[in-house]
Tab-separated table of C-alpha atoms in Angstrom:
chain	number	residue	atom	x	y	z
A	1	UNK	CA	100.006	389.821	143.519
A	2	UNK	CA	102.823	387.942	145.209
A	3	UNK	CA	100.428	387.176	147.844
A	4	UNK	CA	99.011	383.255	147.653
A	5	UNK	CA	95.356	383.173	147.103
A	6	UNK	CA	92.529	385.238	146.100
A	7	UNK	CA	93.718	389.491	146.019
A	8	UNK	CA	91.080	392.487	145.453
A	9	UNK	CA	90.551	395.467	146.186
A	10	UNK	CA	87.288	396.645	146.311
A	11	UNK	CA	85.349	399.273	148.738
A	12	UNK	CA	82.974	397.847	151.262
A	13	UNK	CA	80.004	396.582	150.946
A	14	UNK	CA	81.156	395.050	146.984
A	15	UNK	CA	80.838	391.348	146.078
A	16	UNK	CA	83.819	390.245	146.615
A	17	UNK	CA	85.300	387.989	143.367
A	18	UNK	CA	83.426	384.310	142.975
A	19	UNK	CA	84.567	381.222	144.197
A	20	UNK	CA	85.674	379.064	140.867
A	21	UNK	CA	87.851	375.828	141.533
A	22	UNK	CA	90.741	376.369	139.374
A	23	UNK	CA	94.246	376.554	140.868
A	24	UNK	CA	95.175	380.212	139.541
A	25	UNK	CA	93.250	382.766	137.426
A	26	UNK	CA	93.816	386.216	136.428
A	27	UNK	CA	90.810	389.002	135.387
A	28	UNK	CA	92.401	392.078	133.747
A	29	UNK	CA	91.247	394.947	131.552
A	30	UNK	CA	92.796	394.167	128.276
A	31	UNK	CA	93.174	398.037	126.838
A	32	UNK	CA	94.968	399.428	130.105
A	33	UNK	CA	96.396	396.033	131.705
A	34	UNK	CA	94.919	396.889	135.069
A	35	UNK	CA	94.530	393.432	136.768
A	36	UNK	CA	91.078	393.567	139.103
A	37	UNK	CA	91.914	390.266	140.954
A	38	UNK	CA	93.629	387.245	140.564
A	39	UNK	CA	94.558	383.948	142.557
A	40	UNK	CA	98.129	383.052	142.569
A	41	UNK	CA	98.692	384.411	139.282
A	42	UNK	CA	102.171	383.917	139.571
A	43	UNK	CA	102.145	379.660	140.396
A	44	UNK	CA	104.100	377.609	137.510
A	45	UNK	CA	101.888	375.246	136.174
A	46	UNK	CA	101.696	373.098	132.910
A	47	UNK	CA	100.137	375.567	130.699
A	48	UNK	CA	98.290	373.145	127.900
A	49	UNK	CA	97.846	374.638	124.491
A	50	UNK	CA	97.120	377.754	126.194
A	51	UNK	CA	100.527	377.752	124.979
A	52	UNK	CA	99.573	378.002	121.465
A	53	UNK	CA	99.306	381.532	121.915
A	54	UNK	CA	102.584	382.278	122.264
A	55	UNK	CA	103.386	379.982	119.363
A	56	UNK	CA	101.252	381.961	117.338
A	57	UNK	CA	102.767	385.475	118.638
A	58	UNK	CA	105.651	384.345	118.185
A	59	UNK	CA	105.469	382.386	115.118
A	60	UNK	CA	102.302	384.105	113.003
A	61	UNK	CA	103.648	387.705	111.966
A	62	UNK	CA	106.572	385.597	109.853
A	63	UNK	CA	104.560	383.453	107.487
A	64	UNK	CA	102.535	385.261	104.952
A	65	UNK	CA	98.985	383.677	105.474
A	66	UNK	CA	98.639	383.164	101.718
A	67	UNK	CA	101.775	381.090	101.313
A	68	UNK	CA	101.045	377.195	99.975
A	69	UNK	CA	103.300	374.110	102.013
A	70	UNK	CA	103.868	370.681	101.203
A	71	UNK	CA	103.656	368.645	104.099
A	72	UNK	CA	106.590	366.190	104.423
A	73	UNK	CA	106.218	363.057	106.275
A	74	UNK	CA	108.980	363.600	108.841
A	75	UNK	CA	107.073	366.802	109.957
A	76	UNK	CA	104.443	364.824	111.268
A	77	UNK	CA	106.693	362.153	112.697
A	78	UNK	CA	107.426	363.293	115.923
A	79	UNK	CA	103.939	364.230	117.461
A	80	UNK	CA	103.279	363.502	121.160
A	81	UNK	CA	100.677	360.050	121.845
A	82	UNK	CA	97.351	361.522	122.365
A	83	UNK	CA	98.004	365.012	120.898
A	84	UNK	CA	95.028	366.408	119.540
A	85	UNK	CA	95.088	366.758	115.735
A	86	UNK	CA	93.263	368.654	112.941
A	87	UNK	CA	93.713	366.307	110.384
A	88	UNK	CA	96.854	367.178	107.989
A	89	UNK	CA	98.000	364.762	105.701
A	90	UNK	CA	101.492	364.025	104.458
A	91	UNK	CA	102.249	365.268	101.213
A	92	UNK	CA	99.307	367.242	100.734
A	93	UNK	CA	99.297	371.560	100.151
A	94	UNK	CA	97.960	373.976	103.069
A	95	UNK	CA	97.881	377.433	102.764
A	96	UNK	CA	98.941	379.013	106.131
A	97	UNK	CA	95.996	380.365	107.327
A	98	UNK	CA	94.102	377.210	106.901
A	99	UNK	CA	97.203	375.770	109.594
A	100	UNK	CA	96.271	378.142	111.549
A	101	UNK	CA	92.659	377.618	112.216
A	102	UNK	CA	93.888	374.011	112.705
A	103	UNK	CA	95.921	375.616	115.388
A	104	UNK	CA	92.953	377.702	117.160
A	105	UNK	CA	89.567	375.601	116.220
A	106	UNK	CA	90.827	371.961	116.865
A	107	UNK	CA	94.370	372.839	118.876
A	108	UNK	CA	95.788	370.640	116.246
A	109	UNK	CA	99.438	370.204	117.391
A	110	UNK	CA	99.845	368.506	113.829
A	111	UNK	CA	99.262	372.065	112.356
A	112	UNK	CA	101.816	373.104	114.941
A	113	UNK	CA	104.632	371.309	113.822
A	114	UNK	CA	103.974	371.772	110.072
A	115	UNK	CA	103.785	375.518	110.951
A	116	UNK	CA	107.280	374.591	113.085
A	117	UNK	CA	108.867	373.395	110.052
A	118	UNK	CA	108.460	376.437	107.904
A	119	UNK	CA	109.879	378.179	110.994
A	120	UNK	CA	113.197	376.455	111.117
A	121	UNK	CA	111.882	373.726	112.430
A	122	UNK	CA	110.982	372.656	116.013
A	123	UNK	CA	113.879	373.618	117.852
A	124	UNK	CA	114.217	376.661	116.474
A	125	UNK	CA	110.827	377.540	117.123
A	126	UNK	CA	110.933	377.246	121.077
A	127	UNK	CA	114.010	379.013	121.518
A	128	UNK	CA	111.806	381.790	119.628
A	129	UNK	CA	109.009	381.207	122.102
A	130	UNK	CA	111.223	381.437	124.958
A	131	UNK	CA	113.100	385.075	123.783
A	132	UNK	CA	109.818	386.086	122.683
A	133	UNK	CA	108.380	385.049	125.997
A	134	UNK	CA	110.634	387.259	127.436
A	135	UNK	CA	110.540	390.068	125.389
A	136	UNK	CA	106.420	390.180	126.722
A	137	UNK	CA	108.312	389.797	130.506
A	138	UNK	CA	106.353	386.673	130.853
A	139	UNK	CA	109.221	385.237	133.200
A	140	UNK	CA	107.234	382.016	134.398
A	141	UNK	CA	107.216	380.648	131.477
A	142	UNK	CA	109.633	378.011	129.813
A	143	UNK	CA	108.730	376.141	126.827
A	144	UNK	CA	109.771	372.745	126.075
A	145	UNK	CA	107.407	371.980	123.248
A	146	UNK	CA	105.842	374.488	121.074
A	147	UNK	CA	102.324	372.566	120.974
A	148	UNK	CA	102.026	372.836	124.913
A	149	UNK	CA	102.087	368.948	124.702
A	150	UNK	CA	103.307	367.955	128.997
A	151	UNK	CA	106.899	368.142	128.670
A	152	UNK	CA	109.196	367.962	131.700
A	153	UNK	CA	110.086	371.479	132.518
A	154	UNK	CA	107.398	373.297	130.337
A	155	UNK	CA	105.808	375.612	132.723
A	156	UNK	CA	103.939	378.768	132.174
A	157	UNK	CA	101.705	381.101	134.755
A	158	UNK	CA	97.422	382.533	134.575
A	159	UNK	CA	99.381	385.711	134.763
A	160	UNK	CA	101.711	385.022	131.467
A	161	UNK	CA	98.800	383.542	129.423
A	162	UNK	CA	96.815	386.770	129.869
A	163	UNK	CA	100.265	388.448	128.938
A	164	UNK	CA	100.066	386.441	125.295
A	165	UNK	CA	96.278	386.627	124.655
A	166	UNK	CA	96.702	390.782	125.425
A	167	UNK	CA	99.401	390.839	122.794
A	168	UNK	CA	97.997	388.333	120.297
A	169	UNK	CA	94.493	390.409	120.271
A	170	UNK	CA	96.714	393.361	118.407
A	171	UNK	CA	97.163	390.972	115.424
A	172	UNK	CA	94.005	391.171	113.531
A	173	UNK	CA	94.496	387.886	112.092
A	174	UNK	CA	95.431	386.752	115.484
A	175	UNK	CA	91.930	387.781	117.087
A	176	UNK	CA	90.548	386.420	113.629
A	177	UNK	CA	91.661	383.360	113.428
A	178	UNK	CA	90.882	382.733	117.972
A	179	UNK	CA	86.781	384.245	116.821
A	180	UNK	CA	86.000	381.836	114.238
A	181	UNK	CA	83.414	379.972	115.248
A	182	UNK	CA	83.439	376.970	112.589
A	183	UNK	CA	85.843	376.702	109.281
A	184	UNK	CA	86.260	374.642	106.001
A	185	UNK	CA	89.304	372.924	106.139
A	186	UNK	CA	91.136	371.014	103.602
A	187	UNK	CA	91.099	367.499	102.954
A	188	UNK	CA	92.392	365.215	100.195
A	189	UNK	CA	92.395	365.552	96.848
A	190	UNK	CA	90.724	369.043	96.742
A	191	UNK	CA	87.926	368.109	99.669
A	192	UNK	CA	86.763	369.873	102.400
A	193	UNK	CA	85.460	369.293	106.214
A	194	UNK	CA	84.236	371.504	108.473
A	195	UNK	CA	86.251	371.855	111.312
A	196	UNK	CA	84.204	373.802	114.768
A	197	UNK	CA	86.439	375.602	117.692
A	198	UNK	CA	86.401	373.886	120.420
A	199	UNK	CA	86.347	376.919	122.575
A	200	UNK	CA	82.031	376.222	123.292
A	201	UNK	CA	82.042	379.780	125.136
A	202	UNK	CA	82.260	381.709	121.268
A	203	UNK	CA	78.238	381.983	120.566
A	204	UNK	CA	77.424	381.334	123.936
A	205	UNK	CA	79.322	383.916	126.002
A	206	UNK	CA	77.964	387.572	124.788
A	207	UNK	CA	80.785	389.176	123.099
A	208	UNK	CA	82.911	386.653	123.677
A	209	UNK	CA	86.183	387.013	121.847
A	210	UNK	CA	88.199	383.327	121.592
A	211	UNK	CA	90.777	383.132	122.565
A	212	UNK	CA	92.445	379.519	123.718
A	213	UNK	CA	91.527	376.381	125.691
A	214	UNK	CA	93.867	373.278	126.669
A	215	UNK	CA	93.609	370.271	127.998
A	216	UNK	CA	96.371	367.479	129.149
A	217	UNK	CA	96.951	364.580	131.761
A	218	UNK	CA	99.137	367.219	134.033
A	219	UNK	CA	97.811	371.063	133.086
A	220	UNK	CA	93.910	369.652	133.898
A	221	UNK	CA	92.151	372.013	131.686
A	222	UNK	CA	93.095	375.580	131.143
A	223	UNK	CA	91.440	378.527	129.286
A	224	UNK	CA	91.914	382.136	128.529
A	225	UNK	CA	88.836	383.764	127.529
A	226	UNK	CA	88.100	387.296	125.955
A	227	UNK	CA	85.068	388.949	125.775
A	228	UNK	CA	83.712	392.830	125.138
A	229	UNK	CA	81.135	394.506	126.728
A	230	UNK	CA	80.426	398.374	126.508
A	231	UNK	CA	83.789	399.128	124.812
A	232	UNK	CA	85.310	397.087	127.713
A	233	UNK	CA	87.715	394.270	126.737
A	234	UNK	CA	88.146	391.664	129.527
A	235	UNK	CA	90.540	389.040	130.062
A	236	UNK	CA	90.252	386.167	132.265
A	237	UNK	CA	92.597	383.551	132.511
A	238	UNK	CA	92.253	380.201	134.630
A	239	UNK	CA	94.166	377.254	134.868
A	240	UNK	CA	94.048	374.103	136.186
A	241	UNK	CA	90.260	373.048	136.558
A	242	UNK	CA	88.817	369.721	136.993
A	243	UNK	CA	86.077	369.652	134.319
A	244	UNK	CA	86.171	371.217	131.139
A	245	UNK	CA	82.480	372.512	131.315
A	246	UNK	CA	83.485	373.811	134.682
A	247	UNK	CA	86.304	375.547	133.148
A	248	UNK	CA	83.941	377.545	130.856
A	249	UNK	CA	81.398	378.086	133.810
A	250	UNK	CA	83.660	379.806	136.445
A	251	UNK	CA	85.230	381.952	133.490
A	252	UNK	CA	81.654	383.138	132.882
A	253	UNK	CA	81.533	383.719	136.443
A	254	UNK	CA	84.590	385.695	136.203
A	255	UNK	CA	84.109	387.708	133.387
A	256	UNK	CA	80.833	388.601	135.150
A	257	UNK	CA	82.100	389.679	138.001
A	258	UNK	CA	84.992	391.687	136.351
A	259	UNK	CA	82.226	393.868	134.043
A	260	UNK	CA	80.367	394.597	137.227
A	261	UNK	CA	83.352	395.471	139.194
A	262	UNK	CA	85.354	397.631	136.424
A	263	UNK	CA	83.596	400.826	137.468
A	264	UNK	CA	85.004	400.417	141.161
A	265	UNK	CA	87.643	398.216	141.902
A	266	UNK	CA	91.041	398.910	142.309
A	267	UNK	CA	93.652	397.165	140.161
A	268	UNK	CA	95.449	394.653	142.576
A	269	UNK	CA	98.540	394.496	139.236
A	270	UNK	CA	98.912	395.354	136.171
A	271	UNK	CA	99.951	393.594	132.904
A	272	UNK	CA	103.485	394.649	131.798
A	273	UNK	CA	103.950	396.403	128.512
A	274	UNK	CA	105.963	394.398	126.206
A	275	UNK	CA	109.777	395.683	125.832
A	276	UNK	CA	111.126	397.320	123.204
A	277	UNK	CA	112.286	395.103	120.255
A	278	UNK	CA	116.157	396.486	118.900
A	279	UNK	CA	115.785	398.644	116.360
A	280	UNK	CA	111.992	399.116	115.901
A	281	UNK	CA	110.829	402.374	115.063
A	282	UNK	CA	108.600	402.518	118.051
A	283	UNK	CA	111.172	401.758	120.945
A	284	UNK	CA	110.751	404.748	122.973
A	285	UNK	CA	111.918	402.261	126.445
A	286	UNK	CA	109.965	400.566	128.358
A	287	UNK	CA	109.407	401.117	132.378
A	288	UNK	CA	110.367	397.694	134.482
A	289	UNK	CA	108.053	395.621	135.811
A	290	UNK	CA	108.020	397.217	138.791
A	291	UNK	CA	105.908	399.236	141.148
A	292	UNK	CA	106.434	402.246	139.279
A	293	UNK	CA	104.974	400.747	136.316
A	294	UNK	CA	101.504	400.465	138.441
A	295	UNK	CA	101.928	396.873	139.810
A	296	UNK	CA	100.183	398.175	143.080
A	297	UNK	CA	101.051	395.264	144.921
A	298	UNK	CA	104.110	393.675	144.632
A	299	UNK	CA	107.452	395.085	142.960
A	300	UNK	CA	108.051	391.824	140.678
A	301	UNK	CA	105.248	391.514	137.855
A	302	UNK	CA	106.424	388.446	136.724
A	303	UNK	CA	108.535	386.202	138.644
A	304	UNK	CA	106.910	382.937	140.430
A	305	UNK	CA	109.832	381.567	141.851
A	306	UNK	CA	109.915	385.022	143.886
A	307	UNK	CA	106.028	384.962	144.618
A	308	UNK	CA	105.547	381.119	145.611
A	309	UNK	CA	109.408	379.813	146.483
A	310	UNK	CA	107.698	376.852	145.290
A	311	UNK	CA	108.035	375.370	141.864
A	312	UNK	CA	104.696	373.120	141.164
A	313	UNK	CA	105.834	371.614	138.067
A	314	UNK	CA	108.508	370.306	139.870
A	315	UNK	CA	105.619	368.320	142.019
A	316	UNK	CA	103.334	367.759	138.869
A	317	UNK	CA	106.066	365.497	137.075
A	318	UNK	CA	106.521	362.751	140.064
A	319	UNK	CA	102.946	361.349	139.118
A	320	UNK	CA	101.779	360.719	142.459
A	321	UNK	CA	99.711	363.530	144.574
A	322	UNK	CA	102.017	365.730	146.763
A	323	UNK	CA	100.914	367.658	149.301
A	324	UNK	CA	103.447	371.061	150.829
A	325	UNK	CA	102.291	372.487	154.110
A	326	UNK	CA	103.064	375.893	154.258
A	327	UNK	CA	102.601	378.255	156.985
A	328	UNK	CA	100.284	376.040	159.004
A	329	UNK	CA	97.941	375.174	155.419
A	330	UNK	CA	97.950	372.625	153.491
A	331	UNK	CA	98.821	373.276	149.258
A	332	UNK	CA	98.235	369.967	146.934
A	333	UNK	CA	100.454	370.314	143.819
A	334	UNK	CA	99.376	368.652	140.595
A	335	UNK	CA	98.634	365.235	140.500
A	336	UNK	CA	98.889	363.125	137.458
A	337	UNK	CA	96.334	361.409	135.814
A	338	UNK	CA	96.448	358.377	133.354
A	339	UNK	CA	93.756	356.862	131.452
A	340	UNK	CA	93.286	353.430	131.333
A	341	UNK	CA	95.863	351.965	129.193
A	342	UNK	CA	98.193	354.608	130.918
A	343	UNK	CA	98.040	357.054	127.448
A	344	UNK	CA	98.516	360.339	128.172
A	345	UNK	CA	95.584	362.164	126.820
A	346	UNK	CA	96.559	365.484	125.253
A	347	UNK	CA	94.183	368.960	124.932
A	348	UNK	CA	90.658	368.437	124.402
A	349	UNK	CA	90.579	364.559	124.305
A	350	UNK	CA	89.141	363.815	128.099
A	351	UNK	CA	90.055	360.966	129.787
């Protein structure tokens, strides 16, 4: 998987993986790791509230989902223009898990940073993201802000997102909370609305499992889908796509493809196993990332600055296209995209 573009493995005569338009993608067998192809899974791109995901491993198994807040006007103070929101009010109660289908129906970075503050607040919470990021040997990721909101820096890679959806689907609540379809969530003075995931593949996909979409000015849009089929749990992760119904469309695609080709295909990678956390009952050690852990292509499982030598964020914060021509091709970084009145437009709000 160090290799730029599209890597399989597959005997003759297969169909060979489909031709989707985003930048990087990963599809990998979520019970065993085994990745069946992938296109520069490795490249360090704005990751969107695909990030979310880590926030919530990181973040979720602290806060009892029962416990009540009172939001405080200064958490909600410091929210990025354009961020997407879910609706909380200052000074009104939330239990936790109602924050947290704020988090994973409407990507509500409000929700993140009243979750934040019951963390230790927002600085606190990304240098959690960042160990925990590396605890799950996601090592092309940095976070910068917990929401995924474009932050200089904030980078993540197709093959770290499936990394934190394969970990967050052990948390039941986790795969609950990425599932639901459509919620009640509180309003004020007692009310309710209903609030409906954004993530159009649940209901439409069979067995489609969540789990997270994005959307800002730099990341274009970015999804990591889930979905079962015959006691087969697929991953696909994609980032960087133009249109957000053609986001959905090639991860169909994908998760096609990877059901057919389970059977056959040859794993090109594999998803690392988390590390052993100090002191848990369960840390028996954990192999490197390295070929002898059953990445059967390249000895590094996780490091883009190894695969690529070429750091795209870097490119996708000038705001202008950029264009690198590299061994006689021609590879366009990120280019950034304003809306009219030059607002940033954050997650699921399209420009």
């Amino acid at each position: 998987m160090a290799q730029p573009g599209v890597q399989s493995d597959l005997p003759p005569g297969s169909p060979p993986p489909p031709a989707v338009e985003g930048y990087s993608w990963v599809v990998a067998d979520a019970e065993t790791g085994k990745v069946l192809a992938a296109k520069n899974p490795h490249w360090k791109l704005p990751p969107a509230s695909t990030l979310k995901m880590l926030f919530a491993d990181t973040v979720l198994p602290k806060i009892d989902r029962n416990t009540t807040h009172q939001v405080a006007p200064t958490e909600l103070s410091n929210l990025g223009e354009g961020s997407s929101l879910v609706g909380i009010k200052e000074n009104e109660t939330y239990k936790v898990e109602d924050l947290w289908r704020g988090v994973f129906l409407r990507s509500g970075n409000d929700a993140v940073h009243v979750l934040c503050a019951m963390n230790g607040g927002v600085d606190a919470t990304v240098r959690q993201m960042n160990e925990r990021a590396k605890q799950l040997q996601a090592g092309d990721t940095n976070v910068v802000s917990p929401d995924g909101y474009d932050a200089p820096g904030q980078v993540s890679s197709a093959y770290d997102l499936a990394l934190f959806a394969r970990e967050g689907l052990k948390n039941k609540d986790f795969r609950s909370y990425a599932s639901t379809k459509v919620a009640e969530f509180p309003g004020v003075a007692g009310a309710k609305f209903q609030i409906q995931n954004t993530n159009t593949m649940l209901g439409q996909y069979p067995g489609m499992l969540g789990v997270k979409n994005g959307y800002t000015t730099n990341a274009g849009n970015t999804f990591v889908g889930g979905a079962q089929r015959d006691g087969h749990t697929l991953l696909v992760s994609i980032m960087h796509v133009e249109g957000k119904g053609k986001t959905y469309e090639d991860t169909g695609k994908l998760l096609d493809w990877g059901f057919a080709a389970l059977a056959h295909a040859k794993p090109v990678g594999v998803l690392v196993e988390p590390l052993p956390v100090p002191g848990d009952k369960n840390d028996k050690g954990t192999k490197a990332a390295d070929g002898k852990s059953g990445d059967t292509k390249t000895a590094k499982a996780s490091s883009a600055s190894d695969d690529d030598g070429f750091d795209w964020v870097l490119w996708a914060g000038l705001g202008v296209p950029a264009a690198l021509v590299v061994g006689g091709g021609v590879l366009f970084a990120l280019r950034r995209r304003e809306g009219a009145s030059g607002v940033r437009f954050e997650d699921d709000i399209l420009p």
